[in-house]
Short mmCIF file of C-alpha atoms and ligand atoms in Angstrom, two decimals:
data_model
loop_
_atom_site.label_atom_id
_atom_site.label_comp_id
_atom_site.label_asym_id
_atom_site.label_seq_id
_atom_site.Cartn_x
_atom_site.Cartn_y
_atom_site.Cartn_z
CA MET A 1 0.19 0.01 0.23
CA ASP A 2 1.68 3.37 -1.05
CA ALA A 3 0.16 6.85 -0.02
CA ASN A 4 0.69 9.91 -1.86
CA PRO A 5 1.50 12.85 0.12
CA SER A 6 -0.53 15.00 -1.74
CA GLN A 7 -3.53 12.83 -0.90
CA LEU A 8 -2.88 12.81 3.11
CA ASP A 9 -5.20 15.53 4.79
CA PRO A 10 -3.53 17.69 6.30
CA ALA A 11 -6.50 18.08 9.22
CA ALA A 12 -6.42 13.93 9.16
CA LEU A 13 -2.92 14.06 10.00
CA PRO A 14 -1.77 12.99 13.59
CA ARG A 15 0.01 15.76 15.81
CA HIS A 16 2.37 12.99 17.28
CA VAL A 17 3.42 9.62 16.34
CA ALA A 18 5.52 7.32 18.42
CA ILE A 19 7.39 4.14 17.15
CA ILE A 20 8.78 1.20 18.47
CA MET A 21 11.26 0.21 15.45
CA ASP A 22 11.39 -3.47 15.95
CA GLY A 23 12.58 -5.86 13.61
CA ASN A 24 16.49 -5.45 12.79
CA GLY A 25 17.71 -8.68 14.25
CA ARG A 26 15.07 -10.99 12.08
CA TRP A 27 15.94 -7.94 8.71
CA ALA A 28 19.98 -9.05 9.62
CA GLN A 29 19.44 -12.63 10.41
CA GLU A 30 17.08 -13.69 7.52
CA ARG A 31 20.35 -11.74 5.15
CA GLY A 32 23.11 -13.67 6.91
CA LEU A 33 23.80 -10.75 8.50
CA GLY A 34 25.24 -10.13 11.96
CA ARG A 35 22.52 -8.02 13.89
CA VAL A 36 24.57 -4.07 13.95
CA ARG A 37 23.68 -4.38 10.41
CA GLY A 38 20.45 -4.86 11.36
CA HIS A 39 20.26 -1.68 13.64
CA GLU A 40 22.72 0.08 11.08
CA GLU A 41 20.12 -0.36 8.08
CA GLY A 42 17.53 0.74 11.01
CA ALA A 43 19.27 3.95 11.62
CA ASN A 44 18.53 4.52 7.65
CA SER A 45 14.98 4.34 8.27
CA VAL A 46 14.92 6.98 10.78
CA ARG A 47 16.43 9.30 8.88
CA ALA A 48 14.09 8.75 6.27
CA VAL A 49 11.39 8.73 8.43
CA VAL A 50 11.71 11.60 10.90
CA GLU A 51 12.73 13.51 7.25
CA GLU A 52 8.97 12.06 6.25
CA ALA A 53 7.32 13.37 9.46
CA ARG A 54 8.66 16.87 8.85
CA ARG A 55 7.78 17.77 5.28
CA LEU A 56 4.44 16.50 5.48
CA GLY A 57 4.08 18.77 9.02
CA LEU A 58 4.11 16.71 12.35
CA THR A 59 5.05 18.55 14.77
CA HIS A 60 5.49 15.87 17.03
CA LEU A 61 7.53 12.02 16.50
CA THR A 62 8.69 9.75 19.25
CA LEU A 63 11.14 7.11 18.24
CA TYR A 64 12.19 3.86 21.22
CA ALA A 65 15.61 3.67 20.28
CA PHE A 66 16.63 1.48 23.64
CA SER A 67 14.22 0.39 26.38
CA GLU A 68 15.33 0.19 30.25
CA GLU A 69 15.11 -3.80 29.31
CA ASN A 70 17.54 -3.41 26.36
CA TRP A 71 20.56 -3.25 28.81
CA GLY A 72 19.98 -6.72 29.25
CA ARG A 73 21.44 -7.55 25.69
CA PRO A 74 24.63 -9.03 24.49
CA GLY A 75 27.57 -6.18 25.51
CA ALA A 76 28.69 -6.61 21.82
CA GLU A 77 25.49 -5.46 20.73
CA VAL A 78 24.62 -2.77 23.55
CA LYS A 79 27.66 -1.02 22.92
CA ALA A 80 27.07 -1.29 19.09
CA LEU A 81 24.00 0.55 19.55
CA MET A 82 25.14 3.05 21.91
CA ARG A 83 28.13 3.71 18.92
CA LEU A 84 25.86 4.01 16.52
CA LEU A 85 23.31 6.25 18.21
CA LYS A 86 26.27 8.44 18.98
CA ARG A 87 27.85 8.28 15.21
CA PHE A 88 23.58 9.40 14.55
CA LEU A 89 23.34 12.28 16.74
CA LYS A 90 26.76 13.98 15.44
CA LYS A 91 25.83 13.76 11.70
CA GLU A 92 22.48 14.21 12.11
CA ARG A 93 22.85 17.41 13.97
CA ASP A 94 23.66 20.33 11.00
CA ASP A 95 20.91 18.61 9.15
CA LEU A 96 18.26 18.62 12.40
CA ALA A 97 18.82 21.76 12.94
CA ALA A 98 18.86 23.15 8.94
CA LYS A 99 15.13 21.32 9.00
CA ASP A 100 14.42 23.09 12.46
CA ILE A 101 13.92 19.98 13.82
CA ARG A 102 14.61 20.13 17.88
CA LEU A 103 16.11 16.95 19.53
CA ASN A 104 14.36 15.92 22.70
CA ALA A 105 15.47 12.70 24.97
CA ILE A 106 13.77 10.93 27.73
CA GLY A 107 14.26 7.68 30.00
CA GLN A 108 17.46 7.51 32.00
CA LEU A 109 20.28 9.03 30.01
CA ALA A 110 22.51 9.05 33.07
CA ARG A 111 22.76 5.55 32.53
CA LEU A 112 24.22 6.04 28.28
CA PRO A 113 28.11 5.63 28.29
CA GLU A 114 29.80 9.69 28.71
CA ASP A 115 30.91 9.57 24.66
CA THR A 116 27.09 8.81 23.50
CA ARG A 117 25.67 11.09 26.42
CA SER A 118 28.21 14.19 25.42
CA GLU A 119 26.90 13.59 21.72
CA LEU A 120 23.39 13.80 23.06
CA GLU A 121 23.69 16.78 24.79
CA ARG A 122 25.60 18.78 22.00
CA THR A 123 23.01 17.96 19.31
CA LEU A 124 20.18 18.65 21.99
CA ALA A 125 22.10 22.27 22.90
CA ALA A 126 22.32 22.48 18.87
CA THR A 127 18.56 22.48 18.00
CA ALA A 128 17.16 23.60 21.31
CA HIS A 129 16.24 26.89 19.04
CA CYS A 130 14.13 24.78 16.75
CA GLY A 131 10.58 24.67 15.96
CA GLY A 132 9.17 23.04 13.14
CA MET A 133 9.08 19.66 14.85
CA VAL A 134 9.95 17.72 18.55
CA LEU A 135 11.60 14.84 17.33
CA THR A 136 11.93 12.54 20.83
CA LEU A 137 14.35 9.68 21.75
CA ALA A 138 13.17 7.55 24.36
CA LEU A 139 16.32 6.10 25.36
CA SER A 140 17.04 3.85 28.12
CA TYR A 141 13.41 4.27 28.53
CA GLY A 142 10.48 2.32 30.48
CA GLY A 143 7.61 3.67 31.02
CA ARG A 144 6.65 2.24 34.39
CA GLN A 145 9.71 3.27 35.96
CA GLU A 146 8.89 7.38 34.17
CA ILE A 147 5.20 6.58 36.10
CA LEU A 148 7.35 5.50 39.56
CA ALA A 149 9.45 9.09 39.34
CA ALA A 150 6.72 11.07 38.70
CA THR A 151 4.24 9.36 41.48
CA ARG A 152 7.99 9.60 43.83
CA GLU A 153 8.65 13.57 42.88
CA LEU A 154 4.76 13.90 43.82
CA CYS A 155 4.60 12.17 46.98
CA ALA A 156 8.12 14.35 48.04
CA ARG A 157 6.45 17.19 47.18
CA ALA A 158 2.58 16.37 49.28
CA ALA A 159 4.71 15.02 52.48
CA ARG A 160 6.73 19.12 52.00
CA GLY A 161 2.94 19.64 52.54
CA GLN A 162 3.52 21.40 48.30
CA LEU A 163 0.57 19.29 46.86
CA ASP A 164 -2.51 18.66 48.23
CA PRO A 165 -3.05 15.12 47.15
CA ALA A 166 -6.74 15.18 46.93
CA ALA A 167 -6.15 18.22 44.26
CA LEU A 168 -3.68 15.63 42.24
CA ASP A 169 -5.49 15.90 38.64
CA GLU A 170 -4.57 14.43 35.07
CA ALA A 171 -2.71 17.53 34.02
CA THR A 172 -0.24 17.65 36.73
CA PHE A 173 0.78 13.98 36.62
CA SER A 174 1.46 14.10 32.86
CA ALA A 175 3.94 17.46 34.12
CA SER A 176 5.71 15.41 36.48
CA LEU A 177 6.56 13.05 33.29
CA GLN A 178 9.70 12.79 31.03
CA SER A 179 7.09 14.13 28.15
CA ALA A 180 6.29 16.83 30.22
CA GLY A 181 4.91 19.35 27.59
CA LEU A 182 4.39 16.62 24.96
CA PRO A 183 1.08 16.31 23.70
CA ASP A 184 0.37 12.90 24.05
CA PRO A 185 0.31 10.51 21.24
CA ASP A 186 -1.99 10.51 18.51
CA LEU A 187 -1.14 6.89 16.45
CA MET A 188 1.55 4.32 17.95
CA ILE A 189 3.22 2.89 14.95
CA ARG A 190 5.28 -1.27 15.61
CA THR A 191 6.91 -2.57 12.72
CA SER A 192 7.92 -6.58 12.45
CA GLY A 193 4.25 -7.53 13.29
CA GLU A 194 4.71 -8.09 16.73
CA GLN A 195 1.40 -6.72 19.37
CA ARG A 196 2.56 -5.17 22.07
CA ILE A 197 3.22 -2.03 23.88
CA SER A 198 6.40 -2.85 25.58
CA ASN A 199 7.03 -0.39 28.13
CA PHE A 200 6.64 2.46 26.26
CA LEU A 201 4.58 5.78 26.66
CA LEU A 202 2.17 4.00 29.21
CA TRP A 203 0.28 7.12 30.91
CA GLN A 204 0.63 8.86 27.27
CA MET A 205 -0.57 5.98 24.80
CA ALA A 206 -4.03 6.45 27.11
CA TYR A 207 -6.36 7.10 23.75
CA ALA A 208 -3.72 6.51 20.74
CA GLU A 209 -4.49 4.58 18.28
CA PHE A 210 -2.18 1.28 17.16
CA ILE A 211 -1.40 0.28 14.20
CA PHE A 212 1.33 -2.56 13.61
CA SER A 213 2.68 -3.50 10.54
CA PRO A 214 4.31 -6.72 9.74
CA LEU A 215 7.01 -4.57 8.28
CA LEU A 216 10.64 -5.10 9.82
CA TRP A 217 11.96 -1.44 10.86
CA PRO A 218 14.57 -1.21 8.10
CA ASP A 219 12.09 -1.93 5.19
CA PHE A 220 9.64 0.58 7.02
CA ARG A 221 10.53 4.15 5.11
CA GLU A 222 8.63 7.23 3.76
CA ALA A 223 5.89 5.41 1.79
CA GLN A 224 5.25 2.57 4.49
CA PHE A 225 5.22 5.83 7.00
CA ARG A 226 2.55 7.59 4.91
CA ALA A 227 0.42 4.59 4.43
CA ALA A 228 0.10 4.68 8.16
CA LEU A 229 -0.46 8.08 8.39
CA ALA A 230 -3.31 7.28 5.71
CA GLU A 231 -4.66 4.23 7.44
CA TYR A 232 -4.83 6.45 10.91
CA ALA A 233 -7.01 9.12 8.80
CA GLY A 234 -9.29 6.82 7.95
CA ARG A 235 -10.12 5.82 11.60
CA GLN A 236 -12.77 7.55 13.85
CA ARG A 237 -11.35 8.73 17.61
CA ARG A 238 -14.16 8.41 19.87
CA PHE A 239 -12.86 8.93 23.46
CA GLY A 240 -15.89 7.11 24.71
CA LYS A 241 -18.12 9.04 22.93
CA THR A 242 -20.36 7.39 19.67
CA GLY A 243 -20.28 8.29 16.48
CA GLN A 244 -23.11 9.84 16.31
CA GLN A 245 -22.34 12.73 18.90
CA LEU A 246 -18.84 12.57 16.96
CA ALA A 247 -21.02 13.36 13.36
CA ALA A 248 -22.43 16.04 14.82
CA THR A 249 -19.74 18.06 16.06
CA SER A 250 -18.85 17.19 12.12
CA LYS A 251 -14.78 16.83 12.83
CA PRO A 252 -12.28 15.51 10.72
CA LYS A 253 -11.80 11.97 11.27
CA GLY A 254 -8.18 10.82 12.53
CA GLY A 255 -6.08 12.92 14.36
CA ARG A 256 -7.63 16.69 16.07
CA ALA A 257 -10.45 15.17 16.50
CA ARG A 258 -9.90 15.27 20.38
CA GLY A 259 -12.80 15.09 22.64
C1 LIG B 1 14.80 -3.15 18.11
O1 LIG B 1 14.72 -4.54 17.20
C2 LIG B 1 15.20 -2.50 17.74
C3 LIG B 1 16.75 -1.75 18.78
C4 LIG B 1 16.00 -2.34 20.23
C5 LIG B 1 17.07 -0.91 19.02
C6 LIG B 1 16.20 0.30 17.75
C7 LIG B 1 17.21 1.07 17.06
C8 LIG B 1 18.09 1.55 16.06
C9 LIG B 1 16.43 1.94 14.36
C10 LIG B 1 18.94 2.16 15.30
C11 LIG B 1 19.20 3.16 16.05
C12 LIG B 1 18.79 3.80 16.19
C13 LIG B 1 18.65 5.68 15.77
C14 LIG B 1 17.56 6.77 16.81
C15 LIG B 1 19.51 6.10 15.41
P1 LIG B 1 15.37 -6.15 17.93
O2 LIG B 1 17.00 -5.59 17.51
O3 LIG B 1 14.45 -6.31 18.40
O4 LIG B 1 15.20 -7.20 16.15
P2 LIG B 1 14.30 -8.54 16.77
O5 LIG B 1 13.16 -8.20 17.62
O6 LIG B 1 14.06 -8.95 14.84
O7 LIG B 1 15.32 -8.78 17.12
#
């Protein structure tokens, strides 16, 4: 399935797309290559999808690049992934700034190796002024850990008398997460045919639409991304309401019909 960008109704585009980039290892194995080669090809898909998202006018894209659980992979693969990330951050820095893309990062960044973290900090600083799109990399990220950290912080504030537990609402909780300031994802795409959420943005994806693509991440490029956006545009997001209620408000299908 393909979709021409001119056929995508801008009003039905999601504001925020979150992606679980899965299948690099299988892509490599299918070709008799080492897993790291799959991650390298996956980095090319990252580049392609980021550029396409910007071209189409999405304002937020979040990529699950390394989970808390990924630290448990063989040491050589973890090292290679960190090296690849470092190279990507250095190589793409100027291009991200030129395209007006602001890099953002969530996760336990202190766990990243020093050299990867310093490239990350440089790219964050070099793009801090950009306003065209926010590209968030989830690195050493876990949704439960993020929720726990926010809960600890809110409890500490309550213990100091700075927060009334009875007044705690969703907006305050959202603002305590690392994703504070980002809109909730409208669409989550996971590649490789796996159909699970894997500890990704658990709080934030309460109302996201999910698309599970059978393609392996290195095979997921501009055309496949546009096809997913077209599928999203055809969905009706009801936020607990009835289809008739939404028809009465006559908002377009897809991302901008908020409840
Ligand atoms: C999942 O595939 C992918 C990852 C754990 C890493 C994602 C990394 C990249 C896409 C490349 C580098 C990222 C950036 C931002 C430059 P898998 O290894 O679990 O695949 P498998 O399930 O087929 O084994």
